[in-house]
Coordinates of C-alpha atoms (C1' of nucleotides) and ligand atoms in Angstrom, one line a residue:
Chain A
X1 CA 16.1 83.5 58.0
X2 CA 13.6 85.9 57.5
X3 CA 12.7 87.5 54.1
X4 CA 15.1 90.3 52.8
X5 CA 13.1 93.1 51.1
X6 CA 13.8 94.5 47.7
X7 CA 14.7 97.7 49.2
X8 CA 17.2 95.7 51.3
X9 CA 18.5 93.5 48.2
X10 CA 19.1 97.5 46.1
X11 CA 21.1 98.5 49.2
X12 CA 23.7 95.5 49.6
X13 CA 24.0 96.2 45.6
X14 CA 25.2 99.6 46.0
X15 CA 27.2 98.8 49.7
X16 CA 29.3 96.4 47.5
X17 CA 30.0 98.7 44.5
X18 CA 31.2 101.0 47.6
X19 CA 33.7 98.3 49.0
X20 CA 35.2 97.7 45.6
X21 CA 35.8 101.5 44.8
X22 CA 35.9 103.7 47.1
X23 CA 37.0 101.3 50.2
X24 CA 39.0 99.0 48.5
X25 CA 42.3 100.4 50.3
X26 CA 40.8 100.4 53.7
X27 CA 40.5 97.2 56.0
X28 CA 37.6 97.8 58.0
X29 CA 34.3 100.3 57.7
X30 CA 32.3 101.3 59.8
X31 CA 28.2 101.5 59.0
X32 CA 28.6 105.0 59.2
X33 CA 30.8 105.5 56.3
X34 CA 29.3 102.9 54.2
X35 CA 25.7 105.0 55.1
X36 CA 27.5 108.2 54.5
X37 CA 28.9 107.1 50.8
X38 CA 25.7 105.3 49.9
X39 CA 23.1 107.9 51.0
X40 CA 21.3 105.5 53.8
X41 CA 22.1 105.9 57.5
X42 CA 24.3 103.8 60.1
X43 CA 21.8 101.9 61.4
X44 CA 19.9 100.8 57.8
X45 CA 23.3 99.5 56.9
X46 CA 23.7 97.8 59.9
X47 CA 20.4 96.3 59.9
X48 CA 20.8 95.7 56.0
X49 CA 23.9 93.8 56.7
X50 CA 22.3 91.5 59.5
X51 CA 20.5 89.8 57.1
X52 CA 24.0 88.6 55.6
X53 CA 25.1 86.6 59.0
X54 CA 28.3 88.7 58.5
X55 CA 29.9 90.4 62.1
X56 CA 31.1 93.8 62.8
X57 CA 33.5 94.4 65.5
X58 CA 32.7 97.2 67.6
X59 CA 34.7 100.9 67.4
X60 CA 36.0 99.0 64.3
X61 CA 33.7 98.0 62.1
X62 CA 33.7 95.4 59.7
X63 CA 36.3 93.7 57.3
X64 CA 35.8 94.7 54.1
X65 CA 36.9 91.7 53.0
X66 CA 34.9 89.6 54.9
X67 CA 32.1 91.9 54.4
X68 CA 32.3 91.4 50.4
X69 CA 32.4 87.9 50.7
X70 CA 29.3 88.1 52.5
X71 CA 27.6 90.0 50.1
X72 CA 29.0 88.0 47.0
X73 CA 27.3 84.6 48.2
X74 CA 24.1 86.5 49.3
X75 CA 24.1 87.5 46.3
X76 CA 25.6 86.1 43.6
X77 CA 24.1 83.3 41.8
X78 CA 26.4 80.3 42.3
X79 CA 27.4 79.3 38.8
X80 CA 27.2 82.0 36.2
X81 CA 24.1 82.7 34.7
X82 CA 23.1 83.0 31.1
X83 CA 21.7 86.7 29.8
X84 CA 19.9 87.8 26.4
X85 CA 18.4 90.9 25.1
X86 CA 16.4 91.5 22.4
X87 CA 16.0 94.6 20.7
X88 CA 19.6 95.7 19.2
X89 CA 19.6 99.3 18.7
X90 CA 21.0 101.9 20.3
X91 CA 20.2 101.1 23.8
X92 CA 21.4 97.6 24.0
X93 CA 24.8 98.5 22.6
X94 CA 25.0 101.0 25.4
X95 CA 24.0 97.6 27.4
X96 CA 26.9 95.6 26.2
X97 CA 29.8 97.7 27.4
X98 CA 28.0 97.3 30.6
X99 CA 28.6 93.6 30.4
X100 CA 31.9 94.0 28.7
X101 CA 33.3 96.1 31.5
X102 CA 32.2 94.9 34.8
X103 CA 32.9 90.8 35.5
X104 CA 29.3 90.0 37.1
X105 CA 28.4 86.1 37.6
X106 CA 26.2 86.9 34.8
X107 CA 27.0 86.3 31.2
X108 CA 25.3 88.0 27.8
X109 CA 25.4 84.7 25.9
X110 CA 23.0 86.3 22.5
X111 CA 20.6 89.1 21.3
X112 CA 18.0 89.1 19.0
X113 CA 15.9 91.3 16.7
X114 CA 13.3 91.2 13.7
X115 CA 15.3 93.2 11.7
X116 CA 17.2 90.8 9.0
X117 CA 19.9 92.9 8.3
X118 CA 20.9 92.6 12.1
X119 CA 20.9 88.7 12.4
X120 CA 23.8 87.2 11.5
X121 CA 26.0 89.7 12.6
X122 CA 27.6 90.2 16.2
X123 CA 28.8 92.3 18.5
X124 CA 31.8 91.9 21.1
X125 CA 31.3 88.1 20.0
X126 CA 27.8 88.3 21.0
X127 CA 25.9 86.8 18.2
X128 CA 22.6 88.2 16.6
X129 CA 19.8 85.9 15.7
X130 CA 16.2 86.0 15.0
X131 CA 13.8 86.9 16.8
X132 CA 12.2 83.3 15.5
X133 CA 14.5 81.5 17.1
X134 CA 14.4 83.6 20.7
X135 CA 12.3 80.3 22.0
X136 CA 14.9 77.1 21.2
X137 CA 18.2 79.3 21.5
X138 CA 16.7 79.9 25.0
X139 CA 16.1 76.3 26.1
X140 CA 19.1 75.1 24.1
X141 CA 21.3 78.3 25.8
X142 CA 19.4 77.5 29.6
X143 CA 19.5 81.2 29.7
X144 CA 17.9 82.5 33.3
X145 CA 17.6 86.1 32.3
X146 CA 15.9 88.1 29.6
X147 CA 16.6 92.0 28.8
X148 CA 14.0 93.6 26.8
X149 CA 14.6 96.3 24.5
X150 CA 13.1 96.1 21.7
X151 CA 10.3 98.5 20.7
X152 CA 7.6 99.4 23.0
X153 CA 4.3 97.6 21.1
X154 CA 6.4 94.1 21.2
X155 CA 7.8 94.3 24.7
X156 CA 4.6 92.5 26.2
X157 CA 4.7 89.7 23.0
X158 CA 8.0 89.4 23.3
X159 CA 8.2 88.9 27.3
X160 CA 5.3 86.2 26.8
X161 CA 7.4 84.2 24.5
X162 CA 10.9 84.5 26.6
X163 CA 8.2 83.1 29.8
X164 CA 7.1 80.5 27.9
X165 CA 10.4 79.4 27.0
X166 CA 11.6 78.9 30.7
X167 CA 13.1 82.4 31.5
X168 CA 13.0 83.2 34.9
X169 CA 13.6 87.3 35.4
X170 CA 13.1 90.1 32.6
X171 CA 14.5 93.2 33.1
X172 CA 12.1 95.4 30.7
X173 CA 14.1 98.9 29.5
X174 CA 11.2 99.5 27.1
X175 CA 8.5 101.8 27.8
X176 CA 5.8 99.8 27.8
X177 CA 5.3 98.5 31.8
X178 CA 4.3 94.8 31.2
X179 CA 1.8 93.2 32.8
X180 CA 2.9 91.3 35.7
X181 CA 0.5 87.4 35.8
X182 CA 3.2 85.3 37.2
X183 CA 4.3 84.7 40.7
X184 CA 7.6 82.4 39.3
X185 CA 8.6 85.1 37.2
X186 CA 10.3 88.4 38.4
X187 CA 10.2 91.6 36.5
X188 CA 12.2 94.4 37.2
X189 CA 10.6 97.5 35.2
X190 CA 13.1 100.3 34.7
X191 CA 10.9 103.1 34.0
X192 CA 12.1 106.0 32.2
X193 CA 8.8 107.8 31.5
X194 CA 7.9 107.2 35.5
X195 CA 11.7 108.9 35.8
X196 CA 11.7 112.1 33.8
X197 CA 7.9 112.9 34.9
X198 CA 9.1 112.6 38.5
X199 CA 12.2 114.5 37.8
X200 CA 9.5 117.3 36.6
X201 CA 7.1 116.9 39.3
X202 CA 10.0 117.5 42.1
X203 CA 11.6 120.0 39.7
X204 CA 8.5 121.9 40.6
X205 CA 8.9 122.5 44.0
X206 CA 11.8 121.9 46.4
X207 CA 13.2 120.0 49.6
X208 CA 11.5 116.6 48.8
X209 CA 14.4 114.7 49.9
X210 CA 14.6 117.4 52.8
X211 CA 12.8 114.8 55.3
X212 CA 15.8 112.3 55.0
X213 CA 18.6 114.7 54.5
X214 CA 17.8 116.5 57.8
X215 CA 17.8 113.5 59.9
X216 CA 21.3 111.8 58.2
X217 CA 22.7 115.1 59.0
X218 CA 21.0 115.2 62.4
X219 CA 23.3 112.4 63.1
X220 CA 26.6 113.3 62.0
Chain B
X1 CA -3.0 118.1 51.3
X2 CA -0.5 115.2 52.5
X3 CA 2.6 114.8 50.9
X4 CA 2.1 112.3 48.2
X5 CA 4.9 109.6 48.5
X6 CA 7.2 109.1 45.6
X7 CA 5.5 105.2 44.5
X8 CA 2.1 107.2 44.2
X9 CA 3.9 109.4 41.7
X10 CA 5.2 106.2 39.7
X11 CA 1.5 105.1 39.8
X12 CA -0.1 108.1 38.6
X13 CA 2.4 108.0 35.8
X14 CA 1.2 104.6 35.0
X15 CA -2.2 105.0 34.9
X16 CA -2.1 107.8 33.3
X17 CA 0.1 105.6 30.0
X18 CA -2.9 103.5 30.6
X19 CA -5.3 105.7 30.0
X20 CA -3.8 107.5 27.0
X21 CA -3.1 103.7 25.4
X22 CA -5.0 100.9 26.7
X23 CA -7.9 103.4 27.8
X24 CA -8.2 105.6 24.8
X25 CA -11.4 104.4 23.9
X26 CA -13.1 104.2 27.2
X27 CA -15.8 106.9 28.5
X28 CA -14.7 105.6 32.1
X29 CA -12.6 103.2 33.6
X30 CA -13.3 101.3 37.2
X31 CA -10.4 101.1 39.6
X32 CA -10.1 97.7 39.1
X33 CA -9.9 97.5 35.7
X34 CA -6.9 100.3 36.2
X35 CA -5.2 97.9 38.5
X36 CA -5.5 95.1 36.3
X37 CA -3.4 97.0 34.0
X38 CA -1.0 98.5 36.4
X39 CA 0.2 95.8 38.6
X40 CA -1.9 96.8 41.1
X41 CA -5.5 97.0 43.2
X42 CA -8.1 98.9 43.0
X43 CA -8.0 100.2 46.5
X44 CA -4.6 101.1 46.0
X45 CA -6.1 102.7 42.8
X46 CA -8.7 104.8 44.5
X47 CA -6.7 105.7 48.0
X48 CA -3.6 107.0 44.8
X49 CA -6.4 109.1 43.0
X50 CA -8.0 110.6 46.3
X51 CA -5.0 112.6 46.0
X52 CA -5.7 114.5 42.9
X53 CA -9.1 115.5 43.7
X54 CA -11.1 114.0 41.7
X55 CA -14.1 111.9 41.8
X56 CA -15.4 108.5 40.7
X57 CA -18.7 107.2 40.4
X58 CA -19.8 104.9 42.1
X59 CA -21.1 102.0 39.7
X60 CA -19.4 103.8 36.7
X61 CA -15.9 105.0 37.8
X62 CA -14.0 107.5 37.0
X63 CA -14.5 109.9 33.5
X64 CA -11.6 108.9 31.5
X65 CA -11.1 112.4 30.6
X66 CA -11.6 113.8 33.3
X67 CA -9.4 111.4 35.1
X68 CA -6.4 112.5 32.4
X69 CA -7.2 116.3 33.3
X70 CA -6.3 115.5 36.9
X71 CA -3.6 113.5 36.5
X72 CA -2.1 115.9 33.8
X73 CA -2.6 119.1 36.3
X74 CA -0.9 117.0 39.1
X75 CA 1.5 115.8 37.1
X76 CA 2.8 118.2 34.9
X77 CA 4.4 121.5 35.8
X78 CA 3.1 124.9 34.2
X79 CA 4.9 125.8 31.8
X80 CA 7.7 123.1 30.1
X81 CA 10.6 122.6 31.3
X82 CA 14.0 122.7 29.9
X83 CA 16.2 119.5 30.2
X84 CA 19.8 118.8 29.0
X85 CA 21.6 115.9 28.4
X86 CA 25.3 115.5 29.2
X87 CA 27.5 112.4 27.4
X88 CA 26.8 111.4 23.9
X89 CA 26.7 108.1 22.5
X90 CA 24.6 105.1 22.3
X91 CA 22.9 105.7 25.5
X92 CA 21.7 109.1 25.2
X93 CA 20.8 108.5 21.6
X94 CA 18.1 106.0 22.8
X95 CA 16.8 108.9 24.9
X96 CA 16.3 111.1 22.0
X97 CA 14.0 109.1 20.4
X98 CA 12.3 109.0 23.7
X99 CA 11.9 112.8 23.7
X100 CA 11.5 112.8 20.1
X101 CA 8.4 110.0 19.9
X102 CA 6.2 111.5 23.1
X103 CA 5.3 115.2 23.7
X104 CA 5.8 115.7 27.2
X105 CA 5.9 118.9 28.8
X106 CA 9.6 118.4 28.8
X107 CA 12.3 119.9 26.0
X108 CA 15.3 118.8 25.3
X109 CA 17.8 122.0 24.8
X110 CA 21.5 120.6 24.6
X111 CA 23.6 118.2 24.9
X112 CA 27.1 118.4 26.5
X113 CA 30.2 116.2 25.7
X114 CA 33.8 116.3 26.6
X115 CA 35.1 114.9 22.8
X116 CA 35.7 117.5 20.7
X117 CA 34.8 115.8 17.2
X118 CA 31.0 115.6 19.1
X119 CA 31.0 119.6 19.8
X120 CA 29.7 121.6 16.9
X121 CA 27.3 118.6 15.4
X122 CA 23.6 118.4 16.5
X123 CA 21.1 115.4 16.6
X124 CA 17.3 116.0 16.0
X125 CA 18.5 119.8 15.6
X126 CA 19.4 119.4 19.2
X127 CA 23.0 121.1 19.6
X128 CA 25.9 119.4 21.4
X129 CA 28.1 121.6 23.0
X130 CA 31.2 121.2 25.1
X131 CA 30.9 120.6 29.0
X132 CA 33.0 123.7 29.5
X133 CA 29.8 125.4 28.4
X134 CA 27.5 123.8 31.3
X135 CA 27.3 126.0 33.2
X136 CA 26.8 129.1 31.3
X137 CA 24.7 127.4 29.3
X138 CA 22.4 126.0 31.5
X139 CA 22.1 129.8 33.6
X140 CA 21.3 131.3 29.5
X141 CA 19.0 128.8 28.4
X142 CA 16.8 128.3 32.1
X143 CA 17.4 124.6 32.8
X144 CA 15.6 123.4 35.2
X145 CA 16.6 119.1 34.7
X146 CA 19.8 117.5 33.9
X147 CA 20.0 113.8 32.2
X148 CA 23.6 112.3 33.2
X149 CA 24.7 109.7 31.0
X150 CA 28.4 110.8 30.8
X151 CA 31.4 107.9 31.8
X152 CA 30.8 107.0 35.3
X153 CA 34.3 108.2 36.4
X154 CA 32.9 111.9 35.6
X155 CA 29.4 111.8 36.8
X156 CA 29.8 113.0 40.4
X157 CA 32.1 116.1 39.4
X158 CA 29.4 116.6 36.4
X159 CA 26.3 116.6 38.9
X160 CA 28.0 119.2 40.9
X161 CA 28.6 121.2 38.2
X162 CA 24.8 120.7 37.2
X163 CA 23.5 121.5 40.9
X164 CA 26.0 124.4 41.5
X165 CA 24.6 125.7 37.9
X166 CA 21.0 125.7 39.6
X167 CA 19.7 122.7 38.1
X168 CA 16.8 121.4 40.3
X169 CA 16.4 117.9 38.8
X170 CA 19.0 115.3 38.0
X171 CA 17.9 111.8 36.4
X172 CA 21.5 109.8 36.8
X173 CA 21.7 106.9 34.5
X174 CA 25.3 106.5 35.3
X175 CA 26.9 103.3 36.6
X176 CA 28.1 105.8 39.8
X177 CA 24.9 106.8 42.4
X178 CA 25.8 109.8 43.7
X179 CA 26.2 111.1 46.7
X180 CA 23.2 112.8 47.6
X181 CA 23.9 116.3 49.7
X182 CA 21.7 118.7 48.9
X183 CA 18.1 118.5 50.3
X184 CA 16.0 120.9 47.8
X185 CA 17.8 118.5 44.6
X186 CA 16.3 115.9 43.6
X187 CA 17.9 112.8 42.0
X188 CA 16.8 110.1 40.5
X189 CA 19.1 106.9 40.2
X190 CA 18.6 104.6 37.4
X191 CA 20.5 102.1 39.2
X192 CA 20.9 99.3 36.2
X193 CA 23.6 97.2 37.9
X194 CA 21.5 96.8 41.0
X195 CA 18.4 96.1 38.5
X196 CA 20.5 93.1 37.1
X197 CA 21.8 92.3 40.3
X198 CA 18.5 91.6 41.5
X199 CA 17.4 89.9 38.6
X200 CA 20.1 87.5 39.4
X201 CA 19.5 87.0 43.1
X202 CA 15.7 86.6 42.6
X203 CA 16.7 83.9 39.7
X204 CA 17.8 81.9 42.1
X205 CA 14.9 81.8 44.0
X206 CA 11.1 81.1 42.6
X207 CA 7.9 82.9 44.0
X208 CA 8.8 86.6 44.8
X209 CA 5.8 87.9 43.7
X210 CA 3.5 85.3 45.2
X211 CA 2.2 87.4 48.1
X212 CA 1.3 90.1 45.8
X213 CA -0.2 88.3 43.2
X214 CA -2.0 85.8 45.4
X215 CA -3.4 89.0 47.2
X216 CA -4.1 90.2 43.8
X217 CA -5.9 87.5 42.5
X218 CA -7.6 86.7 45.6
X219 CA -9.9 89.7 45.2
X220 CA -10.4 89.4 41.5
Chain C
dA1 C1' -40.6 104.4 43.8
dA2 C1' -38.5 100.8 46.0
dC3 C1' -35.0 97.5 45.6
dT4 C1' -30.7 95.4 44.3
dC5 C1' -26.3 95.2 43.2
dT6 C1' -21.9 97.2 42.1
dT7 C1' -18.4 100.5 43.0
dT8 C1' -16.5 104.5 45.3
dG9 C1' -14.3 106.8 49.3
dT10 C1' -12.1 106.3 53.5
dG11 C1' -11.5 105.4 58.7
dA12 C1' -9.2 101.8 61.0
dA13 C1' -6.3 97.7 61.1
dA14 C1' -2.4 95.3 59.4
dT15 C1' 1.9 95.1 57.5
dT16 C1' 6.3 96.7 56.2
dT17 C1' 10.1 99.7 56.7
dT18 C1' 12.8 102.8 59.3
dT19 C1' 14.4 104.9 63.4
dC20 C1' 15.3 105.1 68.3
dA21 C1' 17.4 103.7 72.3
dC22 C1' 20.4 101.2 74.7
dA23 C1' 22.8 96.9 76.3
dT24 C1' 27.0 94.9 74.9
dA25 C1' 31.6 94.6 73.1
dT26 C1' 36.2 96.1 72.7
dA27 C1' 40.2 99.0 71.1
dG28 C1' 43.3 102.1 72.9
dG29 C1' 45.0 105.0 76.6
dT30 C1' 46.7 105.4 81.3
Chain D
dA1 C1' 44.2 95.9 84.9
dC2 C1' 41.1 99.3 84.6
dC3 C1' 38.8 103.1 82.4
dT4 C1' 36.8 105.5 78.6
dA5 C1' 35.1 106.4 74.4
dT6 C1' 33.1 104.6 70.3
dA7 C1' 30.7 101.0 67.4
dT8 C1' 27.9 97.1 66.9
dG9 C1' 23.4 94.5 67.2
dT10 C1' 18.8 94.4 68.1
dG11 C1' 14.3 94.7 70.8
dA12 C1' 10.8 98.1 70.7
dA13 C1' 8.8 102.4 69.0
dA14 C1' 7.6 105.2 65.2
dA15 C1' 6.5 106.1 60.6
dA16 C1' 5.0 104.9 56.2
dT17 C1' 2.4 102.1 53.2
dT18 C1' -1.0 98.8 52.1
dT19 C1' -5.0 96.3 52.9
dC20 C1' -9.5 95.5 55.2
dA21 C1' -14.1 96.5 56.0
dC22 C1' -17.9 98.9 55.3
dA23 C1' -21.0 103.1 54.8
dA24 C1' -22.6 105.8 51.1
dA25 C1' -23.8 106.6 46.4
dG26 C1' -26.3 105.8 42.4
dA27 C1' -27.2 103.0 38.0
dG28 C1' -30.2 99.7 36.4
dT29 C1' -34.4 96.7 37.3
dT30 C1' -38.9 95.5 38.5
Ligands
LIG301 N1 14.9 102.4 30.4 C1 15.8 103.2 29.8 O1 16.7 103.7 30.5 C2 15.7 103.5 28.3 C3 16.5 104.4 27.7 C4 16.3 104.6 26.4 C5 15.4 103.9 25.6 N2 14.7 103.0 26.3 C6 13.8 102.1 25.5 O2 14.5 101.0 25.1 C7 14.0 100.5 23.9 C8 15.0 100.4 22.8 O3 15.6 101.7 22.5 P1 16.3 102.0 21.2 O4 16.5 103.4 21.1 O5 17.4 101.1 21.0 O6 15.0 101.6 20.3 P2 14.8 101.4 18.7 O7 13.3 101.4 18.5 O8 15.6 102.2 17.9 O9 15.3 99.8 18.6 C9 14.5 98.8 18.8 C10 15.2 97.5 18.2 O10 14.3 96.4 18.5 C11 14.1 95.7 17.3 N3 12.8 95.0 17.5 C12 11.6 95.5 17.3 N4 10.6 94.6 17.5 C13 11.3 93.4 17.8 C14 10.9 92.1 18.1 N5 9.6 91.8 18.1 N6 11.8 91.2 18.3 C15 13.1 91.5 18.2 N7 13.6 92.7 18.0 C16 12.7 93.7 17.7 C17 14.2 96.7 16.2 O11 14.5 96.0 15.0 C18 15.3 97.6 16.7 O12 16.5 97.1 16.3 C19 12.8 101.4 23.6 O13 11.6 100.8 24.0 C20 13.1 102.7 24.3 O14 11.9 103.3 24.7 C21 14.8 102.7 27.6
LIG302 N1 20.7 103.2 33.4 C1 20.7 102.5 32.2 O1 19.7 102.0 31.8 C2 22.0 102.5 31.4 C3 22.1 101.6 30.3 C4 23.2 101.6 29.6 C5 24.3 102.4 30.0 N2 24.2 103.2 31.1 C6 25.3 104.1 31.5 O2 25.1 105.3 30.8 C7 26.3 105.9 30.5 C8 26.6 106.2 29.1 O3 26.5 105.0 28.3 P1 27.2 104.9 26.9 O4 27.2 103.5 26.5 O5 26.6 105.9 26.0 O6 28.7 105.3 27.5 P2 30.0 105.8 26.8 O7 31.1 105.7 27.8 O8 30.2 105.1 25.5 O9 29.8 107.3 26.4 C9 30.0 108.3 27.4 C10 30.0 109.6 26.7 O10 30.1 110.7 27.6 C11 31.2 111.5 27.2 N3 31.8 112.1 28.4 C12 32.7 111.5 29.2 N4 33.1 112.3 30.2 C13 32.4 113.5 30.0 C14 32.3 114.7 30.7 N5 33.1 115.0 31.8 N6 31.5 115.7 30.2 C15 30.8 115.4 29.1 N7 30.8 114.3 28.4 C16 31.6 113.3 28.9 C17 32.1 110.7 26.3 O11 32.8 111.5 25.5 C18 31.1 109.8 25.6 O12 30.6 110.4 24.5 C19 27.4 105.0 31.2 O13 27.6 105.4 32.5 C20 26.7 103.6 31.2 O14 27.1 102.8 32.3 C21 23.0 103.2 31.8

DNA sequence: AACTCTTTGTGAAATTTTTCACATATAGGT
DNA sequence: ACCTATATGTGAAAAATTTCACAAAGAGTT
């Protein structure tokens, strides 16, 4: 099968949020709704959805339950897999009722920070250690997946430490982009400066997403 | 000019962090030695900075400062702009300190929340008033971004209330993309779910980075 | 002042992603 | 049983983005 794009990957993310709110009454969809409720058009959702090996039946579209099966073993990781964060301030606790409220396949097993009067304590069950420890509570944990929040002049020492431990995906909140050196490793960089300067930039002048808009409407 | 596509705007952004950071020091900085820093290349670096107009040397690079001045007049609209928050708690704290740590030609105004104990208090002497106030509010105080980081179940009906205000820019950190209508709005989904949903799905895997690195190495 | 070597700037090629166009399938009506 | 109208699935075209390849510039060297 050929190689699904990242693009591709964000898109069956957001399809299967769809089916489980807003369609989880109906039976069958058709790419044109799914398009229409996740800002994409009929035929990138039905050329998304090819990569999944799942059918549609024509003039009705496809099961939404079959369709959601599709997407969960494309992409869902087959057993569970184990998440930290480091950094527990502010925005990791607005992480946590992330976790606590949606049942993913992926599990926050610890966090960590420098600060002493944090470890020991913990949160929703979650325990705090130190940041010491982050290497052997890793390997001793087999946790897959790091999130890094702490703050911004440790994100790049701290990421080297959780890659050298065995971690095999960082998704890095803080502001400091990290330095990508590893082909194994996959970093997902959510950006917020990047963000808010391009929410000024198109603030500035209008109908950037005009292009698009025209031609989903175009087909309607 | 040609439109300048919405990654070159994330780039720019990035090298610019660079150059105020890593590159504070430096009379001039080669292309390459800004892609080293930026996940990048350097003729990706050079064919992004064509856009701004200005000029490298050849043998030297580009004038750091000069470099900055370009970026900043491309970047960075006129005169500040006026942003709001709406939804106060953990998350939106974290984005205070943002705001609060860098000066960017962005100023936070208000904050809006639906719980009355929040209405009346302020943070950072920024005031928190109720949502019933949006709208007046943001006509009154000339708002030209919105930050969304209300309950999910709300941010949809929120954003409309944003965009019928006359809000131009909308940066959604909400667990709910919304449906994109309106073609001179722009919106910008901070899509965290699918960001962990990848980082699960590319877990499974190794080597999703390979072709970029190995192109990126190749030339070094 | 000529030469060399490195780096910029950019057409053109390559690659990736999206859209078009249409053959194919089939539900529902007659 | 046949017709029609609507959706799917997908080669092929188009558009967007990235990379290649190399001419031109100019700093440093002899
Ligand atoms: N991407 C986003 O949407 C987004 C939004 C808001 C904030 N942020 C970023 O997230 C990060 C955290 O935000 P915050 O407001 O909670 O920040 P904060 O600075 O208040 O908290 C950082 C926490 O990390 C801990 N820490 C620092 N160095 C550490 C280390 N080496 N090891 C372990 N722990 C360490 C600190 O003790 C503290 O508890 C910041 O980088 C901020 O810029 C991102
Ligand atoms: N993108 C990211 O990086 C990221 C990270 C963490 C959380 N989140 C999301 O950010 C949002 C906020 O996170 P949180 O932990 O602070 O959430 P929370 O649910 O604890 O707080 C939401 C706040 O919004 C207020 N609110 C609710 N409805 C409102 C309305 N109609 N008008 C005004 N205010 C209203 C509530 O009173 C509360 O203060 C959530 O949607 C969460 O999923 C995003």
């Amino acid at each position: 099968m050929n190689k699904v794009s990242e693009k591709t990957i964000e898109r069956i993310s957001l399809y299967r949020r769809r089916l489980v709110s807003e369609l989880a009454e109906s039976d069958f969809v058709l790419s044109r709704h799914l398009a229409d409720i996740s800002n994409s058009t009929d035929v990138q959702v039905r050329r998304d959805l090819m990569h999944l090996g799942c059918k549609g039946a024509p003039r009705k579209g496809y099961s939404t339950k079959e369709l959601l099966k599709s997407i969960n073993s494309f992409l869902d990781p087959i057993k569970s897999k184990n998440v930290i964060i480091v950094g527990l301030q502010n925005f990791s606790r607005s992480i946590f009722s992330v976790f606590k409220d949606r049942k993913q396949k992926l599990s926050l097993v610890a966090c960590f920070d420098i600060d002493e009067s944090k470890v020991g304590t913990s949160i929703d069950g979650i325990p705090c250690y130190h940041i010491d420890n982050l290497s052997s509570k890793i390997k001793e944990m087999n946790v897959n997946i790091g999130i890094l929040s702490c703050s911004d002049s440790n994100a790049q020492s701290v990421s080297d430490m959780m890659i050298v431990a065995g971690i095999k995906s960082i998704v890095n909140f803080t502001c400091h982009p990290l330095n990508i050196t590893r082909s194994d490793i996959y970093i997902e960089q959510i950006d917020i400066t990047a963000a808010f300067e391009k929410a000024a930039y198109y603030s500035k002048s209008i109908l950037f997403n005009a292009d698009k808009i025209n031609k989903i409407n175009k087909i309607k």
